[in-house]
Coordinates of C-alpha atoms and ligand atoms in Angstrom, one line a residue:
X1 CA -27.0 -8.0 12.2
X2 CA -25.1 -8.8 16.0
X3 CA -22.0 -11.2 15.4
X4 CA -23.7 -13.4 17.5
X5 CA -26.5 -14.0 14.2
X6 CA -23.6 -13.8 12.0
X7 CA -21.6 -16.5 13.3
X8 CA -24.7 -19.3 13.5
X9 CA -23.7 -22.4 11.4
X10 CA -25.3 -22.7 8.3
X11 CA -24.6 -25.5 6.0
X12 CA -21.1 -27.6 5.9
X13 CA -17.9 -26.6 8.2
X14 CA -16.0 -27.1 5.0
X15 CA -18.0 -23.8 3.5
X16 CA -16.5 -21.9 6.5
X17 CA -13.4 -20.2 5.4
X18 CA -11.0 -20.3 8.7
X19 CA -9.1 -17.4 7.7
X20 CA -12.0 -15.6 7.1
X21 CA -13.1 -12.4 9.4
X22 CA -17.1 -11.9 9.5
X23 CA -18.3 -9.2 10.8
X24 CA -15.1 -7.4 11.1
X25 CA -14.3 -4.6 9.1
X26 CA -10.4 -4.2 9.1
X27 CA -6.8 -6.0 9.1
X28 CA -5.7 -8.5 11.3
X29 CA -3.5 -6.2 13.3
X30 CA -6.7 -3.9 13.6
X31 CA -8.6 -7.1 15.1
X32 CA -5.8 -6.7 17.8
X33 CA -6.5 -2.9 18.6
X34 CA -10.3 -3.6 18.5
X35 CA -10.1 -6.1 20.9
X36 CA -8.2 -3.6 23.4
X37 CA -11.2 -1.0 22.6
X38 CA -13.9 -3.5 24.3
X39 CA -11.8 -4.7 27.4
X40 CA -13.1 -1.5 29.4
X41 CA -16.7 -2.4 28.4
X42 CA -16.3 -6.0 29.3
X43 CA -14.7 -5.6 32.3
X44 CA -17.5 -3.3 33.5
X45 CA -20.1 -5.3 32.5
X46 CA -18.5 -8.2 34.1
X47 CA -18.7 -6.3 37.5
X48 CA -22.2 -5.5 37.1
X49 CA -22.8 -8.9 36.7
X50 CA -21.0 -9.8 39.7
X51 CA -22.5 -6.9 42.0
X52 CA -25.6 -7.8 40.9
X53 CA -25.3 -11.4 41.9
X54 CA -23.9 -10.8 45.1
X55 CA -27.5 -8.8 46.0
X56 CA -29.5 -11.8 44.7
X57 CA -29.6 -11.8 40.9
X58 CA -29.5 -15.3 39.6
X59 CA -28.0 -14.4 36.5
X60 CA -24.6 -16.0 35.0
X61 CA -22.8 -16.7 31.8
X62 CA -21.2 -19.6 30.5
X63 CA -18.6 -19.4 27.8
X64 CA -18.0 -22.9 25.9
X65 CA -14.8 -23.3 23.9
X66 CA -14.2 -26.7 21.9
X67 CA -12.2 -26.9 19.1
X68 CA -9.3 -28.8 17.6
X69 CA -6.2 -28.9 19.3
X70 CA -4.1 -25.8 18.6
X71 CA -7.4 -24.0 17.8
X72 CA -6.8 -21.5 20.5
X73 CA -8.7 -22.5 23.6
X74 CA -6.2 -21.7 25.8
X75 CA -5.4 -18.1 24.3
X76 CA -9.0 -16.9 24.4
X77 CA -9.0 -17.9 28.1
X78 CA -5.8 -15.6 28.1
X79 CA -6.7 -12.8 26.2
X80 CA -11.1 -13.2 26.7
X81 CA -11.0 -14.2 30.2
X82 CA -8.2 -12.2 30.9
X83 CA -9.7 -9.1 30.0
X84 CA -11.9 -9.0 33.2
X85 CA -11.6 -9.5 37.0
X86 CA -9.8 -13.1 37.5
X87 CA -12.3 -13.3 40.6
X88 CA -15.4 -12.9 38.6
X89 CA -14.4 -15.8 36.4
X90 CA -14.8 -19.8 37.1
X91 CA -12.7 -21.6 34.1
X92 CA -13.0 -25.3 34.2
X93 CA -11.0 -27.5 31.8
X94 CA -12.5 -30.7 31.0
X95 CA -9.9 -33.7 30.6
X96 CA -10.7 -37.4 30.1
X97 CA -12.8 -38.1 32.6
X98 CA -11.8 -40.5 35.9
X99 CA -13.0 -43.4 37.2
X100 CA -15.5 -41.5 39.5
X101 CA -16.9 -39.3 36.6
X102 CA -17.1 -42.3 34.2
X103 CA -19.5 -43.8 36.8
X104 CA -22.1 -41.2 36.4
X105 CA -23.5 -39.9 33.7
X106 CA -22.1 -37.5 31.6
X107 CA -23.5 -34.4 32.5
X108 CA -22.5 -34.9 36.1
X109 CA -19.3 -33.2 36.3
X110 CA -20.3 -30.3 33.9
X111 CA -23.5 -29.7 36.2
X112 CA -21.4 -29.4 39.4
X113 CA -19.1 -26.8 37.3
X114 CA -21.7 -24.2 36.2
X115 CA -21.1 -21.0 37.0
X116 CA -22.6 -19.4 40.4
X117 CA -25.1 -16.3 40.2
X118 CA -22.8 -13.4 39.2
X119 CA -20.3 -15.6 37.6
X120 CA -18.7 -15.9 34.1
X121 CA -17.8 -19.7 33.7
X122 CA -15.5 -20.6 30.9
X123 CA -15.5 -24.4 29.7
X124 CA -12.5 -25.3 28.2
X125 CA -13.5 -28.4 26.2
X126 CA -16.9 -29.3 27.7
X127 CA -20.3 -32.0 27.5
X128 CA -19.3 -31.9 23.4
X129 CA -16.4 -34.1 24.1
X130 CA -18.9 -36.6 25.2
X131 CA -20.6 -36.7 21.7
X132 CA -16.8 -35.9 19.9
X133 CA -14.1 -37.8 20.9
X134 CA -16.5 -40.0 22.3
X135 CA -18.2 -40.7 19.0
X136 CA -14.9 -40.7 17.2
X137 CA -13.1 -43.4 19.3
X138 CA -16.6 -45.1 20.1
X139 CA -15.5 -44.8 23.8
X140 CA -19.8 -45.2 24.4
X141 CA -22.6 -47.4 22.6
X142 CA -23.9 -45.6 19.6
X143 CA -27.3 -45.5 21.1
X144 CA -26.0 -43.8 24.4
X145 CA -24.0 -41.2 21.8
X146 CA -27.3 -40.6 20.1
X147 CA -29.2 -39.8 23.3
X148 CA -27.1 -37.2 24.4
X149 CA -27.9 -34.9 22.0
X150 CA -31.2 -34.4 23.2
X151 CA -30.0 -34.6 26.8
X152 CA -27.5 -31.9 26.3
X153 CA -30.5 -29.4 24.7
X154 CA -32.4 -30.3 27.6
X155 CA -29.7 -29.2 30.3
X156 CA -28.4 -26.3 28.3
X157 CA -32.3 -25.3 28.4
X158 CA -32.6 -25.6 32.3
X159 CA -29.6 -24.0 32.6
X160 CA -30.9 -20.6 30.5
X161 CA -34.3 -21.3 32.3
X162 CA -32.1 -20.4 35.5
X163 CA -30.8 -17.5 34.8
X164 CA -28.0 -18.6 32.7
X165 CA -26.8 -17.4 29.2
X166 CA -24.6 -20.1 26.9
X167 CA -22.5 -18.9 24.0
X168 CA -21.0 -21.7 22.6
X169 CA -17.8 -21.3 20.4
X170 CA -16.3 -23.9 17.9
X171 CA -13.0 -22.4 17.2
X172 CA -12.4 -23.5 13.6
X173 CA -8.8 -24.1 12.1
X174 CA -7.9 -25.9 8.9
X175 CA -5.5 -29.0 9.0
X176 CA -2.5 -26.8 7.1
X177 CA -2.7 -24.1 10.4
X178 CA -2.8 -26.8 12.9
X179 CA 0.6 -28.2 11.0
X180 CA 1.9 -24.5 11.1
X181 CA 0.9 -24.2 14.8
X182 CA 2.2 -27.8 16.0
X183 CA 5.6 -27.4 14.4
X184 CA 6.1 -24.2 15.9
X185 CA 5.3 -25.6 19.4
X186 CA 7.9 -27.9 18.9
X187 CA 10.7 -25.0 17.3
X188 CA 10.4 -23.1 20.5
X189 CA 11.5 -24.8 23.8
X190 CA 9.0 -22.5 25.8
X191 CA 6.0 -24.1 23.9
X192 CA 7.0 -27.8 24.0
X193 CA 5.0 -28.4 27.4
X194 CA 1.9 -27.5 25.0
X195 CA 2.9 -30.3 22.6
X196 CA 1.6 -34.0 23.3
X197 CA 2.7 -36.5 20.7
X198 CA -1.2 -38.1 21.3
X199 CA -2.2 -34.8 19.5
X200 CA -0.9 -36.4 16.2
X201 CA -3.2 -39.5 16.4
X202 CA -6.6 -37.1 16.8
X203 CA -5.2 -35.4 13.9
X204 CA -5.6 -38.5 11.7
X205 CA -8.8 -38.4 12.4
X206 CA -9.7 -34.9 11.1
X207 CA -12.7 -36.2 9.0
X208 CA -14.2 -38.1 11.6
X209 CA -13.9 -34.8 14.1
X210 CA -15.1 -32.9 11.5
X211 CA -18.6 -34.9 10.7
X212 CA -18.8 -35.2 14.5
X213 CA -18.5 -31.5 15.0
X214 CA -21.0 -31.2 12.0
X215 CA -23.9 -33.2 14.0
X216 CA -23.3 -31.8 17.3
X217 CA -23.4 -28.1 15.7
X218 CA -26.5 -29.1 13.8
X219 CA -28.3 -31.0 16.4
X220 CA -27.7 -28.7 19.5
X221 CA -28.1 -25.2 18.1
X222 CA -31.1 -24.2 19.8
X223 CA -32.2 -20.8 20.3
X224 CA -31.2 -20.4 23.9
X225 CA -27.9 -21.9 23.1
X226 CA -26.8 -21.3 19.8
X227 CA -23.7 -22.5 18.4
X228 CA -20.8 -20.1 16.6
X229 CA -18.5 -21.1 14.7
X230 CA -15.5 -18.8 15.0
X231 CA -12.9 -18.9 12.2
X232 CA -9.8 -19.0 13.8
X233 CA -7.0 -19.1 11.4
X234 CA -6.2 -15.4 12.7
X235 CA -5.5 -15.0 16.8
X236 CA -6.6 -11.4 16.9
X237 CA -9.4 -12.1 14.7
X238 CA -10.5 -15.2 17.2
X239 CA -10.2 -13.5 20.0
X240 CA -11.9 -9.9 19.2
X241 CA -14.8 -12.4 17.9
X242 CA -15.1 -14.4 21.0
X243 CA -14.8 -11.2 23.0
X244 CA -17.4 -9.6 20.9
X245 CA -19.7 -12.8 21.7
X246 CA -19.4 -12.6 25.2
X247 CA -19.9 -8.7 25.2
X248 CA -23.3 -8.7 23.2
X249 CA -24.4 -11.3 25.4
X250 CA -23.6 -9.1 28.4
X251 CA -25.4 -6.1 26.7
X252 CA -28.5 -8.2 26.4
X253 CA -28.5 -8.7 30.2
X254 CA -29.2 -4.9 30.4
X255 CA -27.2 -5.0 33.7
X256 CA -27.1 -1.9 36.1
X257 CA -25.6 -1.0 39.4
X258 CA -27.6 -2.8 42.0
X259 CA -29.7 -0.6 44.6
X260 CA -27.7 -0.7 47.6
X261 CA -29.8 -2.1 50.6
X262 CA -28.4 0.3 52.8
X263 CA -29.0 3.8 53.4
X264 CA -26.2 5.7 51.1
X265 CA -26.9 9.2 52.9
X266 CA -27.2 7.8 56.3
X267 CA -23.9 5.7 55.8
X268 CA -22.0 9.2 54.7
X269 CA -22.9 10.8 57.9
X270 CA -21.7 8.2 59.5
X271 CA -18.4 7.8 58.0
X272 CA -18.0 11.4 58.2
X273 CA -18.4 11.2 62.0
X274 CA -16.0 8.7 62.2
Ligands
LIG301 P1 -6.5 -30.7 26.5 O1 -7.6 -29.7 26.5 O2 -5.3 -30.8 25.2 O3 -5.4 -30.5 27.6 O4 -6.7 -32.2 26.4 C1 -7.8 -32.9 27.1 C2 -8.1 -34.4 26.5 O5 -9.1 -34.8 27.1 C3 -8.4 -34.0 25.0 O6 -7.9 -35.1 24.4 C4 -10.1 -34.5 25.2 O7 -10.6 -35.1 23.8 C5 -9.8 -35.4 26.4 N1 -11.4 -35.1 26.8 C6 -12.1 -34.6 27.4 N2 -13.1 -34.7 27.6 C7 -13.5 -36.0 27.3 C8 -14.5 -37.0 27.4 N3 -15.5 -36.8 28.2 N4 -14.2 -38.4 27.0 C9 -12.7 -38.9 26.5 N5 -11.7 -37.7 26.5 C10 -12.1 -36.6 26.9
LIG302 MG1 -4.3 -30.2 23.8

């Protein structure tokens, strides 16, 4: 079974142990080594995707990262997106919407950030915030929030139809792990910049967030854009798992080097004669 199939949500989030390492046969140190082993293949497939994009192939890949504070969205970007050529990756971090963004439909800013042909897009938070924090804090009328699940499914299916592959990851941590990581941020002056006092207010709403995630995972896991629950208590496993999901998706594209649009032999002769 692929890791993608193994990590599909089934039942309650509470039943998934954030310290578990499904699909990985080894310990935490080995997970770190395993990521190193797949970096080469990841980088090669990303380059093929990019090369094909230059010659008219409309395919692209979108990695959506969601999770509570400290779940490791930034860490995954560093280790997984960092494993490939940065020229081929478009990273977008979605913050609290600006006044202009709020004056449009919630998918307006998302649509603008979709990866171009040949690119890997990474969303650090995403349109799901519009059914997560917005639901938890009642930032939009409930009727509007309820409308959004189907709107998201349609939007994602249209992206898939146009050549997009979507990989959605929920980085799953528990409250104890979050507490440890918050405490560690405060202990280390070099990590203070990551700490925001307001994060504790969101932590206090853990139950409401879990419920909102549960609803989103249930209503927005479709065949073309399934969710994955990535146990994220162990950072090396988390990084390996997301990298492997990306690798599986890239392998499924059956990428080859594009055929040159010029006559290679003729060009060799021209270069030899320079
Ligand atoms: P961070 O990812 O830690 O830099 O924080 C970004 C903040 O922006 C988080 O608190 C998000 O919940 C918030 N945010 C992102 N998207 C939205 C949205 N659509 N509506 C409200 N808040 C959002
Ligand atoms: Mg944060």
